[in-house]
Amino acid sequence: MYTVIACFLLLTFLMAQPRLHVQMLPDGAYMSRERTCMVNGFFIWVVFISHMNGYNVDVWIGDKAVLKCVRQLGQCCVATFFFYSGYGIMVSLKRKEYIKQLVLNRLPTLTMYMTMAVCTFWLVQSLYGNEFPIRQILLSCVGWNSIGNSNWFIFVTLIAYLIIAASWVVAHRIGKLAVVALAAVFFVCLIAMLRCYKGYWWYDTCLCIPAGMIFCLTRERIEQTIHKCKLPAWIPG
């Protein structure tokens, strides 16, 4: 099955007629929502294969080769999700009213979706005769615990919304770079906390979020530097 997915992704990639650009796409078009969603669309399949690998299903030699490549990527398969998220949030924060939307819309909406997923898992587990304490179920709704569902990514995302909102409230009058710097400090504190209670995969990609935020603020200068290098854009890319 993994081989079929890999071949399908490769075929789709080739059908899109990809090509290397000598010059950067204008106005940061390579970071547009359309293009970043396509990149994440590729990596969501990598995440799917990675999760399926955790069930220790017997596979044939072709699937083993695909799984080996996925294992080499490790946690890098979620790096784009966090990086693009940090970039997109920072773009939106330039519209000052977005901070309310982040806290009053995106945060509760994601929590609601997670709660719906947890309830589905709870129902299925109950059909198998498995029972869980109410505390574990409630903590699973915010991603801290699990009743069989994947949880760490949602937990980090929810905390990231709170960190960015707090950083904006505290430091936006100083400047946007101050917001990113404070957010990075909060993320380092989060990493220190998670190291005490969770596995490394909970925190080893957290800093991709402030990295995306700082890239948003410095993108034009970075592009100018690359342009002055006289190198084809795909080399530094």
GROMACS .gro file of C-alpha atoms in nm:
model
  237
    1MET     CA    1   0.000   0.000   0.000
    2TYR     CA    2   0.278   0.245   0.089
    3THR     CA    3   0.441   0.183  -0.248
    4VAL     CA    4   0.113   0.263  -0.424
    5ILE     CA    5   0.084   0.592  -0.231
    6ALA     CA    6   0.446   0.683  -0.310
    7CYS     CA    7   0.397   0.608  -0.681
    8PHE     CA    8   0.073   0.809  -0.684
    9LEU     CA    9   0.249   1.108  -0.526
   10LEU     CA   10   0.537   1.083  -0.774
   11LEU     CA   11   0.297   1.056  -1.069
   12THR     CA   12   0.097   1.356  -0.947
   13PHE     CA   13   0.418   1.551  -0.903
   14LEU     CA   14   0.532   1.474  -1.258
   15MET     CA   15   0.188   1.551  -1.405
   16ALA     CA   16   0.211   1.897  -1.248
   17GLN     CA   17   0.512   1.957  -1.476
   18PRO     CA   18   0.742   2.100  -1.208
   19ARG     CA   19   1.036   2.314  -1.314
   20LEU     CA   20   1.321   2.495  -1.144
   21HIS     CA   21   1.303   2.873  -1.156
   22VAL     CA   22   1.613   3.083  -1.215
   23GLN     CA   23   1.444   3.386  -1.061
   24MET     CA   24   1.229   3.393  -0.749
   25LEU     CA   25   0.855   3.415  -0.801
   26PRO     CA   26   0.752   3.780  -0.754
   27ASP     CA   27   0.586   3.919  -0.440
   28GLY     CA   28   0.654   3.607  -0.234
   29ALA     CA   29   0.420   3.397  -0.449
   30TYR     CA   30   0.605   3.082  -0.344
   31MET     CA   31   0.465   3.143   0.006
   32SER     CA   32   0.106   3.187  -0.109
   33ARG     CA   33  -0.163   2.979   0.058
   34GLU     CA   34  -0.222   2.785  -0.265
   35ARG     CA   35   0.141   2.676  -0.296
   36THR     CA   36   0.203   2.607   0.073
   37CYS     CA   37  -0.114   2.395   0.087
   38MET     CA   38   0.023   2.186  -0.199
   39VAL     CA   39   0.349   2.131  -0.011
   40ASN     CA   40   0.160   2.038   0.304
   41GLY     CA   41  -0.065   1.815   0.096
   42PHE     CA   42   0.241   1.609   0.007
   43PHE     CA   43   0.364   1.590   0.364
   44ILE     CA   44   0.024   1.490   0.505
   45TRP     CA   45   0.065   1.165   0.312
   46VAL     CA   46   0.410   1.123   0.463
   47VAL     CA   47   0.256   1.173   0.808
   48PHE     CA   48  -0.013   0.918   0.722
   49ILE     CA   49   0.246   0.659   0.622
   50SER     CA   50   0.446   0.737   0.935
   51HIS     CA   51   0.141   0.680   1.158
   52MET     CA   52   0.050   0.358   0.979
   53ASN     CA   53   0.403   0.236   1.039
   54GLY     CA   54   0.335   0.257   1.412
   55TYR     CA   55   0.087  -0.031   1.387
   56ASN     CA   56   0.367  -0.276   1.293
   57VAL     CA   57   0.180  -0.423   0.998
   58ASP     CA   58   0.367  -0.686   0.793
   59VAL     CA   59   0.461  -0.535   0.456
   60TRP     CA   60   0.645  -0.646   0.145
   61ILE     CA   61   0.994  -0.532   0.048
   62GLY     CA   62   0.873  -0.238  -0.163
   63ASP     CA   63   0.676  -0.095   0.128
   64LYS     CA   64   0.977  -0.144   0.355
   65ALA     CA   65   1.183   0.078   0.122
   66VAL     CA   66   0.918   0.352   0.140
   67LEU     CA   67   0.900   0.325   0.519
   68LYS     CA   68   1.277   0.353   0.541
   69CYS     CA   69   1.267   0.683   0.351
   70VAL     CA   70   0.986   0.812   0.574
   71ARG     CA   71   1.181   0.719   0.887
   72GLN     CA   72   1.478   0.916   0.755
   73LEU     CA   73   1.259   1.227   0.745
   74GLY     CA   74   1.155   1.181   1.108
   75GLN     CA   75   0.983   1.485   1.257
   76CYS     CA   76   1.084   1.697   0.957
   77CYS     CA   77   0.760   1.579   0.794
   78VAL     CA   78   0.565   1.822   1.017
   79ALA     CA   79   0.813   2.110   0.997
   80THR     CA   80   0.638   2.274   0.701
   81PHE     CA   81   0.303   2.277   0.883
   82PHE     CA   82   0.449   2.474   1.173
   83PHE     CA   83   0.670   2.699   0.956
   84TYR     CA   84   0.389   2.795   0.719
   85SER     CA   85   0.153   2.840   1.013
   86GLY     CA   86   0.394   3.081   1.182
   87TYR     CA   87   0.437   3.268   0.854
   88GLY     CA   88   0.064   3.288   0.788
   89ILE     CA   89  -0.020   3.402   1.139
   90MET     CA   90   0.242   3.677   1.119
   91VAL     CA   91   0.103   3.793   0.786
   92SER     CA   92  -0.240   3.812   0.944
   93LEU     CA   93  -0.111   3.987   1.256
   94LYS     CA   94  -0.016   4.281   1.040
   95ARG     CA   95  -0.392   4.337   1.043
   96LYS     CA   96  -0.418   4.418   1.412
   97GLU     CA   97  -0.776   4.297   1.445
   98TYR     CA   98  -0.665   3.941   1.363
   99ILE     CA   99  -0.543   3.879   1.718
  100LYS     CA  100  -0.907   3.864   1.833
  101GLN     CA  101  -0.989   3.618   1.557
  102LEU     CA  102  -0.695   3.401   1.662
  103VAL     CA  103  -0.816   3.375   2.021
  104LEU     CA  104  -1.194   3.391   1.972
  105ASN     CA  105  -1.223   3.192   1.649
  106ARG     CA  106  -0.930   2.970   1.557
  107LEU     CA  107  -0.850   2.852   1.910
  108PRO     CA  108  -1.205   2.742   2.008
  109THR     CA  109  -1.272   2.602   1.659
  110LEU     CA  110  -0.965   2.378   1.670
  111THR     CA  111  -1.054   2.272   2.025
  112MET     CA  112  -1.406   2.185   1.909
  113TYR     CA  113  -1.273   1.972   1.621
  114MET     CA  114  -1.034   1.795   1.857
  115THR     CA  115  -1.318   1.728   2.103
  116MET     CA  116  -1.529   1.580   1.823
  117ALA     CA  117  -1.241   1.352   1.722
  118VAL     CA  118  -1.184   1.244   2.084
  119CYS     CA  119  -1.554   1.167   2.126
  120THR     CA  120  -1.540   0.950   1.814
  121PHE     CA  121  -1.239   0.760   1.948
  122TRP     CA  122  -1.412   0.730   2.286
  123LEU     CA  123  -1.719   0.577   2.121
  124VAL     CA  124  -1.513   0.326   1.922
  125GLN     CA  125  -1.302   0.234   2.226
  126SER     CA  126  -1.620   0.186   2.429
  127LEU     CA  127  -1.748  -0.060   2.170
  128TYR     CA  128  -1.431  -0.261   2.230
  129GLY     CA  129  -1.499  -0.253   2.605
  130ASN     CA  130  -1.223  -0.006   2.690
  131GLU     CA  131  -1.292   0.249   2.963
  132PHE     CA  132  -1.109   0.573   3.044
  133PRO     CA  133  -1.124   0.808   3.345
  134ILE     CA  134  -1.305   1.134   3.279
  135ARG     CA  135  -0.985   1.328   3.353
  136GLN     CA  136  -0.802   1.150   3.070
  137ILE     CA  137  -1.089   1.216   2.830
  138LEU     CA  138  -1.099   1.587   2.914
  139LEU     CA  139  -0.722   1.626   2.883
  140SER     CA  140  -0.740   1.443   2.551
  141CYS     CA  141  -0.969   1.717   2.419
  142VAL     CA  142  -0.678   1.962   2.438
  143GLY     CA  143  -0.416   1.709   2.329
  144TRP     CA  144  -0.231   1.661   2.657
  145ASN     CA  145  -0.352   1.301   2.690
  146SER     CA  146  -0.478   1.048   2.439
  147ILE     CA  147  -0.735   0.770   2.422
  148GLY     CA  148  -0.584   0.625   2.106
  149ASN     CA  149  -0.583   0.933   1.887
  150SER     CA  150  -0.283   1.138   1.776
  151ASN     CA  151  -0.257   1.434   2.007
  152TRP     CA  152   0.078   1.613   2.040
  153PHE     CA  153   0.046   1.821   1.722
  154ILE     CA  154  -0.290   1.965   1.827
  155PHE     CA  155  -0.162   2.040   2.177
  156VAL     CA  156   0.137   2.233   2.043
  157THR     CA  157  -0.084   2.420   1.795
  158LEU     CA  158  -0.329   2.527   2.067
  159ILE     CA  159  -0.046   2.641   2.293
  160ALA     CA  160   0.114   2.821   1.998
  161TYR     CA  161  -0.204   3.028   1.950
  162LEU     CA  162  -0.196   3.128   2.317
  163ILE     CA  163   0.178   3.205   2.307
  164ILE     CA  164   0.147   3.425   1.997
  165ALA     CA  165  -0.158   3.605   2.137
  166ALA     CA  166   0.018   3.671   2.469
  167SER     CA  167   0.333   3.788   2.290
  168TRP     CA  168   0.131   4.027   2.076
  169VAL     CA  169  -0.054   4.176   2.373
  170VAL     CA  170   0.269   4.229   2.568
  171ALA     CA  171   0.509   4.343   2.296
  172HIS     CA  172   0.325   4.473   1.988
  173ARG     CA  173   0.374   4.835   2.092
  174ILE     CA  174   0.751   4.782   2.083
  175GLY     CA  175   0.744   4.627   1.739
  176LYS     CA  176   0.673   4.309   1.548
  177LEU     CA  177   1.030   4.180   1.594
  178ALA     CA  178   0.975   4.212   1.969
  179VAL     CA  179   0.659   4.001   1.935
  180VAL     CA  180   0.853   3.727   1.755
  181ALA     CA  181   1.141   3.743   2.006
  182LEU     CA  182   0.904   3.710   2.301
  183ALA     CA  183   0.718   3.427   2.130
  184ALA     CA  184   1.048   3.246   2.076
  185VAL     CA  185   1.130   3.283   2.447
  186PHE     CA  186   0.788   3.139   2.538
  187PHE     CA  187   0.844   2.848   2.300
  188VAL     CA  188   1.181   2.773   2.458
  189CYS     CA  189   1.007   2.767   2.798
  190LEU     CA  190   0.745   2.532   2.649
  191ILE     CA  191   1.020   2.304   2.520
  192ALA     CA  192   1.182   2.295   2.865
  193MET     CA  193   0.849   2.200   3.022
  194LEU     CA  194   0.764   1.933   2.765
  195ARG     CA  195   1.107   1.772   2.803
  196CYS     CA  196   1.014   1.694   3.164
  197TYR     CA  197   0.687   1.518   3.081
  198LYS     CA  198   0.675   1.412   2.716
  199GLY     CA  199   0.881   1.252   2.441
  200TYR     CA  200   1.114   1.446   2.213
  201TRP     CA  201   0.864   1.455   1.926
  202TRP     CA  202   0.644   1.687   2.133
  203TYR     CA  203   0.894   1.972   2.116
  204ASP     CA  204   1.165   1.919   1.853
  205THR     CA  205   0.977   2.115   1.582
  206CYS     CA  206   0.821   2.389   1.800
  207LEU     CA  207   1.068   2.656   1.694
  208CYS     CA  208   0.957   2.622   1.332
  209ILE     CA  209   0.664   2.846   1.430
  210PRO     CA  210   0.866   3.153   1.536
  211ALA     CA  211   1.102   3.075   1.247
  212GLY     CA  212   0.808   3.119   1.008
  213MET     CA  213   0.714   3.441   1.186
  214ILE     CA  214   1.063   3.589   1.153
  215PHE     CA  215   1.079   3.482   0.789
  216CYS     CA  216   0.756   3.675   0.728
  217LEU     CA  217   0.918   3.992   0.863
  218THR     CA  218   1.250   3.946   0.680
  219ARG     CA  219   1.133   3.779   0.358
  220GLU     CA  220   1.190   4.079   0.131
  221ARG     CA  221   1.542   4.138   0.262
  222ILE     CA  222   1.625   3.768   0.223
  223GLU     CA  223   1.494   3.775  -0.134
  224GLN     CA  224   1.703   4.082  -0.213
  225THR     CA  225   2.013   3.909  -0.078
  226ILE     CA  226   1.947   3.601  -0.287
  227HIS     CA  227   1.888   3.819  -0.593
  228LYS     CA  228   2.222   3.995  -0.542
  229CYS     CA  229   2.404   3.661  -0.523
  230LYS     CA  230   2.343   3.610  -0.897
  231LEU     CA  231   2.276   3.243  -0.829
  232PRO     CA  232   1.973   3.056  -0.963
  233ALA     CA  233   1.700   3.090  -0.700
  234TRP     CA  234   1.663   2.713  -0.662
  235ILE     CA  235   2.018   2.674  -0.525
  236PRO     CA  236   1.970   2.876  -0.202
  237GLY     CA  237   1.606   2.760  -0.205
   0.00000   0.00000   0.00000
